[in-house]
Short mmCIF file of C-alpha atoms in Angstrom, two decimals:
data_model
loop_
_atom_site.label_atom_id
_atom_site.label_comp_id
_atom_site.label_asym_id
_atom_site.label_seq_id
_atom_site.Cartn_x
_atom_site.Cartn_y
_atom_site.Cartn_z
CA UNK A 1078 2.31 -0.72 -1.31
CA UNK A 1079 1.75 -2.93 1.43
CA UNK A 1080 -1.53 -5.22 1.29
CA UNK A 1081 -2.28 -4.63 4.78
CA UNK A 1082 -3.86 -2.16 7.00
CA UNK A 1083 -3.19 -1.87 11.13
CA UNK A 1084 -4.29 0.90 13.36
CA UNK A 1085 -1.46 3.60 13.53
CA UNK A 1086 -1.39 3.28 17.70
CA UNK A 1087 -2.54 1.34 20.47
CA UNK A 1088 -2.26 1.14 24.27
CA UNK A 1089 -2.42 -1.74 26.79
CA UNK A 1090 -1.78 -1.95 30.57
CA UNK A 1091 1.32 -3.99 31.71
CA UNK A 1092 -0.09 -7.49 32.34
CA UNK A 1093 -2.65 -7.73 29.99
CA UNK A 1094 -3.54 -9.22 26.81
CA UNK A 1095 -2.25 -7.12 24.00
CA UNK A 1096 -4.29 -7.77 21.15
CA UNK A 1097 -3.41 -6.45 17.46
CA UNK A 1098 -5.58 -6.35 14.43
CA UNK A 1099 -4.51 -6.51 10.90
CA UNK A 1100 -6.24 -6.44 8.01
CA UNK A 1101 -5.83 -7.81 4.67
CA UNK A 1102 -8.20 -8.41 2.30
CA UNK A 1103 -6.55 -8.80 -0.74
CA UNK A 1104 -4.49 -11.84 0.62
CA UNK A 1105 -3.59 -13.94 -2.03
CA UNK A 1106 -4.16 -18.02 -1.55
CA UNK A 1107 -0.27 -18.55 -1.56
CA UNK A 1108 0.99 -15.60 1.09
CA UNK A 1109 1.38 -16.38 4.58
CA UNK A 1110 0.59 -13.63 7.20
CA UNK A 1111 3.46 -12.58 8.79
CA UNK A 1112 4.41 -10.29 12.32
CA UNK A 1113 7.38 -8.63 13.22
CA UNK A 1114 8.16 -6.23 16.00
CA UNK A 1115 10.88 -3.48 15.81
CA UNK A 1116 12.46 -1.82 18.86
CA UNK A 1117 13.28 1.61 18.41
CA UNK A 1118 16.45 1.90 16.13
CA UNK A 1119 17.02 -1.82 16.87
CA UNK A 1120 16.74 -4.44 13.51
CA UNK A 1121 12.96 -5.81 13.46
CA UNK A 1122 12.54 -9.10 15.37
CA UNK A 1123 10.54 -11.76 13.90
CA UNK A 1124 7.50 -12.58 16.16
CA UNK A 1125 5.53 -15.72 14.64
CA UNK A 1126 3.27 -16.33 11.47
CA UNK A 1127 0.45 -18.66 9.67
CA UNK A 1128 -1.39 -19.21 6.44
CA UNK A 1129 -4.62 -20.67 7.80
CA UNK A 1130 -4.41 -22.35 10.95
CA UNK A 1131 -4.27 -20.54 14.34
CA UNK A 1132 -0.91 -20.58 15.41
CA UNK A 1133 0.80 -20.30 19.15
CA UNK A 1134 5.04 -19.80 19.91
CA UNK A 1135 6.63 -18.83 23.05
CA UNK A 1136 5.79 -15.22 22.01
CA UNK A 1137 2.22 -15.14 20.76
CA UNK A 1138 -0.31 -16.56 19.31
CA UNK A 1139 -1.85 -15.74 15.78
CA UNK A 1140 -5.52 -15.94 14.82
CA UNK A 1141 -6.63 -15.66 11.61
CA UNK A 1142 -9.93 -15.46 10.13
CA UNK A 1143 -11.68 -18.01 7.98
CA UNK A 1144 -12.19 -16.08 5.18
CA UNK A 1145 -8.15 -15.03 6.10
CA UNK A 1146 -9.21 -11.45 5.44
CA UNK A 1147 -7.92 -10.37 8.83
CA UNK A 1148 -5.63 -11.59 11.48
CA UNK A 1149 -4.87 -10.64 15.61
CA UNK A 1150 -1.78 -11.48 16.93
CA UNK A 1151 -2.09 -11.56 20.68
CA UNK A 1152 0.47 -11.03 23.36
CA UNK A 1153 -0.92 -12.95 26.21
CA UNK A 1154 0.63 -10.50 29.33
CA UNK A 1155 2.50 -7.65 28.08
CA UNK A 1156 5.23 -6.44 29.70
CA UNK A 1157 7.04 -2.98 29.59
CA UNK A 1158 9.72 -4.66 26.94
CA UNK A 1159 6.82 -4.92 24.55
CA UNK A 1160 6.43 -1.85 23.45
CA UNK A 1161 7.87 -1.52 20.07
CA UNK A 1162 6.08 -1.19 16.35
CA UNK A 1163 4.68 -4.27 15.12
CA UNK A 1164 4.15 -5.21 11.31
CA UNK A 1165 1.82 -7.57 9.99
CA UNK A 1166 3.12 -8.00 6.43
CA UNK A 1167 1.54 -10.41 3.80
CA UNK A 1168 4.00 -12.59 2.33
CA UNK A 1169 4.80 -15.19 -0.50
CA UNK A 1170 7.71 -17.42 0.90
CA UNK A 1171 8.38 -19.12 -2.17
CA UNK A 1172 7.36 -16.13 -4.93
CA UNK A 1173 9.98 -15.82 -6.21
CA UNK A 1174 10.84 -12.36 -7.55
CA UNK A 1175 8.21 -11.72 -5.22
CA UNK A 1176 9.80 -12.80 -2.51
CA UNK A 1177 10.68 -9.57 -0.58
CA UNK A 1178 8.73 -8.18 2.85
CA UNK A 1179 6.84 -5.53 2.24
CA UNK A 1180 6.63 -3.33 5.34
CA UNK A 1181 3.52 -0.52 6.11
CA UNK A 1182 3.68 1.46 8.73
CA UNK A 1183 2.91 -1.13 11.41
CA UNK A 1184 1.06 -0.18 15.00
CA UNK A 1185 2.78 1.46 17.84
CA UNK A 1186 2.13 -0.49 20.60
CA UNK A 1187 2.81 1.31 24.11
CA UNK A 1188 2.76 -0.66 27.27
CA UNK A 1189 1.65 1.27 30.25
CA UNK A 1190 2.23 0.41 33.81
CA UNK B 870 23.11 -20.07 17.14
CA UNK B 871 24.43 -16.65 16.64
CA UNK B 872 22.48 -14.19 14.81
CA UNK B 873 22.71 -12.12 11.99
CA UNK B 874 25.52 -9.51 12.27
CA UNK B 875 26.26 -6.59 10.67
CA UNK B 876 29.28 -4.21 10.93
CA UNK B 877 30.15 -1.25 11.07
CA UNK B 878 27.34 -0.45 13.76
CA UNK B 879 27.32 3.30 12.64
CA UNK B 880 29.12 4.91 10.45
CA UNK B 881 29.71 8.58 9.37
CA UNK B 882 30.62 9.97 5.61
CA UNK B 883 30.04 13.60 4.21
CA UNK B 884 28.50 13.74 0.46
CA UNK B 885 29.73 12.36 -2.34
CA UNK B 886 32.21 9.57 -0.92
CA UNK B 887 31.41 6.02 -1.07
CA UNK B 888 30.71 3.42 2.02
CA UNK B 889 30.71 -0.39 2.42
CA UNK B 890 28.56 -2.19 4.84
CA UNK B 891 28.81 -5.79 5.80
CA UNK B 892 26.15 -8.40 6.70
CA UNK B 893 27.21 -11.94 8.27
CA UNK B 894 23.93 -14.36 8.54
CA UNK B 895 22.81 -17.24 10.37
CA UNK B 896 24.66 -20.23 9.92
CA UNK B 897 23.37 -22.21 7.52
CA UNK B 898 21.19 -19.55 6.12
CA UNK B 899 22.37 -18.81 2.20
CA UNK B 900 19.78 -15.96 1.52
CA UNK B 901 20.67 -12.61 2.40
CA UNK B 902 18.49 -9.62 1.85
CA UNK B 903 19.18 -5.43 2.71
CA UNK B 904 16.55 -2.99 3.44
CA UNK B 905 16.94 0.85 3.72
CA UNK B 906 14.67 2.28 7.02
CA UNK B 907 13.87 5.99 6.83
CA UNK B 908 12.25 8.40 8.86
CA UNK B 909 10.05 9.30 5.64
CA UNK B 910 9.91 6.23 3.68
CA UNK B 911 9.86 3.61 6.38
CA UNK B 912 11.34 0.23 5.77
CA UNK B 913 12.25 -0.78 2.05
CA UNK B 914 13.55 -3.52 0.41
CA UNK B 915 17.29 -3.38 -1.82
CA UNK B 916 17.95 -6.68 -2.86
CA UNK B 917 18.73 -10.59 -2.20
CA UNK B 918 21.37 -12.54 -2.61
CA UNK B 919 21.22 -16.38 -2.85
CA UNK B 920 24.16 -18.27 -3.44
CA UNK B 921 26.27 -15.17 -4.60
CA UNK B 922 23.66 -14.28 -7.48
CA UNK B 923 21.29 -11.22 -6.81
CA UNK B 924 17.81 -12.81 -7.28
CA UNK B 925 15.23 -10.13 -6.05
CA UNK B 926 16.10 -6.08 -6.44
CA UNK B 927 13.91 -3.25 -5.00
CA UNK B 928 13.19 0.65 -6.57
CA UNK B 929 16.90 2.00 -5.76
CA UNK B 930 18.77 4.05 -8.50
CA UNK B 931 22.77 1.68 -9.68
CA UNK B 932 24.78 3.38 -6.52
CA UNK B 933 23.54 0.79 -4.58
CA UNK B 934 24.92 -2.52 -5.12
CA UNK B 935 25.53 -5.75 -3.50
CA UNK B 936 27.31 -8.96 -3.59
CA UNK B 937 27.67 -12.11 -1.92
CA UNK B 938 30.45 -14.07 -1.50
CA UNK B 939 31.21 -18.11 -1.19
CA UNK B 940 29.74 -18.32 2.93
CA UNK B 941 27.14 -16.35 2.07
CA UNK B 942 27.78 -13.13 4.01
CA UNK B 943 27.29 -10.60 1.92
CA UNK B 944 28.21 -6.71 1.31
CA UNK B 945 26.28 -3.67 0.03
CA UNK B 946 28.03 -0.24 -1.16
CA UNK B 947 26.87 2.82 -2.18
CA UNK B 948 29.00 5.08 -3.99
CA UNK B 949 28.24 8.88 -4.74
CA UNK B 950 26.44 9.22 -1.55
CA UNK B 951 23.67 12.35 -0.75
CA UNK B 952 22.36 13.55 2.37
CA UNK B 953 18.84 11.31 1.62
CA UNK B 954 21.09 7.70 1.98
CA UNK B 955 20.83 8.52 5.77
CA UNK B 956 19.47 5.76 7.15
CA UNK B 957 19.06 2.26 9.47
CA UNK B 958 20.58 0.03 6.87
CA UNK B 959 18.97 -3.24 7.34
CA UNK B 960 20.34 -7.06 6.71
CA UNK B 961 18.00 -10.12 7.31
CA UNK B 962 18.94 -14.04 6.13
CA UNK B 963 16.97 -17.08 5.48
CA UNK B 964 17.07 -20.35 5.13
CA UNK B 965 15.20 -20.36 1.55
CA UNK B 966 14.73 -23.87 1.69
CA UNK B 967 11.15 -25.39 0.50
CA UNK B 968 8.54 -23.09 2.20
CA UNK B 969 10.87 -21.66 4.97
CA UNK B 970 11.80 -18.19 4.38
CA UNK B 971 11.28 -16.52 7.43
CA UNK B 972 13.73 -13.59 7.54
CA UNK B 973 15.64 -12.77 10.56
CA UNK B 974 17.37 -9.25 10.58
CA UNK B 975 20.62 -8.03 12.26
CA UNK B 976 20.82 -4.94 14.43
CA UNK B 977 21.61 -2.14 11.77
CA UNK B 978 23.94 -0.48 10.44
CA UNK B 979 23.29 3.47 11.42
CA UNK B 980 24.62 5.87 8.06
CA UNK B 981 24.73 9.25 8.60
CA UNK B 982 26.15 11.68 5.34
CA UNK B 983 27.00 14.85 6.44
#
């Protein structure tokens, strides 16, 4: 199962910030928090992610707690092309066996004009 | 840099016969991993491949299998199919060097079993 929990939906008005929780709890020490988007039917696209630092691409930006029992990636001015489902998945990059993504059920994020 | 590639793009087979899909990665990149998206089940991981030797497998019964060949693009077949192997077959690749294994998928495959 996956170790993290997102809202199922989530709306935001074309030119704003989008802003999307995640939480995980149970992160262990050693996993890195991880977003991807997927466009319907295309192959997920890989957005940005952090252990415990904030971090900041040409996409997003990540924040992450303190504690690191809960992360917001935020899309600083959405646009029409961002609506898709986005994952935050919890993830080990050197575990090993353990080293598959494990996918939930992400958010749907719809973009509104 | 190109991205990952995968061919065919969709593909149609009726029950029972067997299909081959094919997964080219980033340049450079020698891990290879397949994931099976359905409706029902969502996304789900198959297996990796890291220079040619499966290293990670996921819940799937034998008739899916996998290999990876010398420049590390990499194949996955399933033989006996059923109506339920309808799905986005994904491929992703990574670097899998030190701490950098960010996984970057293709477009898809589409299988449809009729």
């Amino acid at each position: 199962d996956a170790k993290t929990t997102q809202p199922t939906s989530m709306d935001c008005a074309e030119g704003r910030a989008a802003n999307l929780p995640c939480n995980h709890s149970t992160i262990s020490g050693n996993e890195y928090v991880y977003w991807y988007r997927q466009i319907h039917s295309q192959g997920p696209q890989y957005i940005i992610h952090g252990l415990k630092n904030n971090e900041t691409n040409e996409m997003a930006s990540l924040i992450i707690t303190e504690d690191r029992k809960s992360s917001t990636l935020i899309l600083p001015h959405a646009t029409l092309r961002d609506t898709a489902v986005y994952y935050c998945i919890a993830h080990d990059p050197i575990g090993g066996s353990q080293g598959n993504l494990i996918f939930g059920k992400g958010t749907k994020l719809s973009v509104k004009p | 840099k190109a991205g990952v590639t995968q061919t065919p793009r969709y593909l149609i087979k009726t029950r029972g016969q067997q299909v081959t899909l094919s997964c080219s990665p980033i340049s450079g990149h020698r891990s290879v991993s397949w994931y099976q998206q359905t409706p029902g089940q969502g996304l789900q991981f198959l297996f990796e491949y890291f220079s040619e030797t499966q290293r990670n497998k996921g819940n799937f019964p034998g008739r899916f299998s996998g290999r990876q060949f010398s420049n590390s693009r990499s194949e996955m077949n399933v033989s006996t199919l059923e109506l339920g192997d309808s799905a986005l077959y994904l491929c992703a690749s990574s670097l899998l060097a030190l701490r950098e294994d960010t996984q970057y998928f293709g477009p898809g495959t589409r299988l449809t079993v009729l």
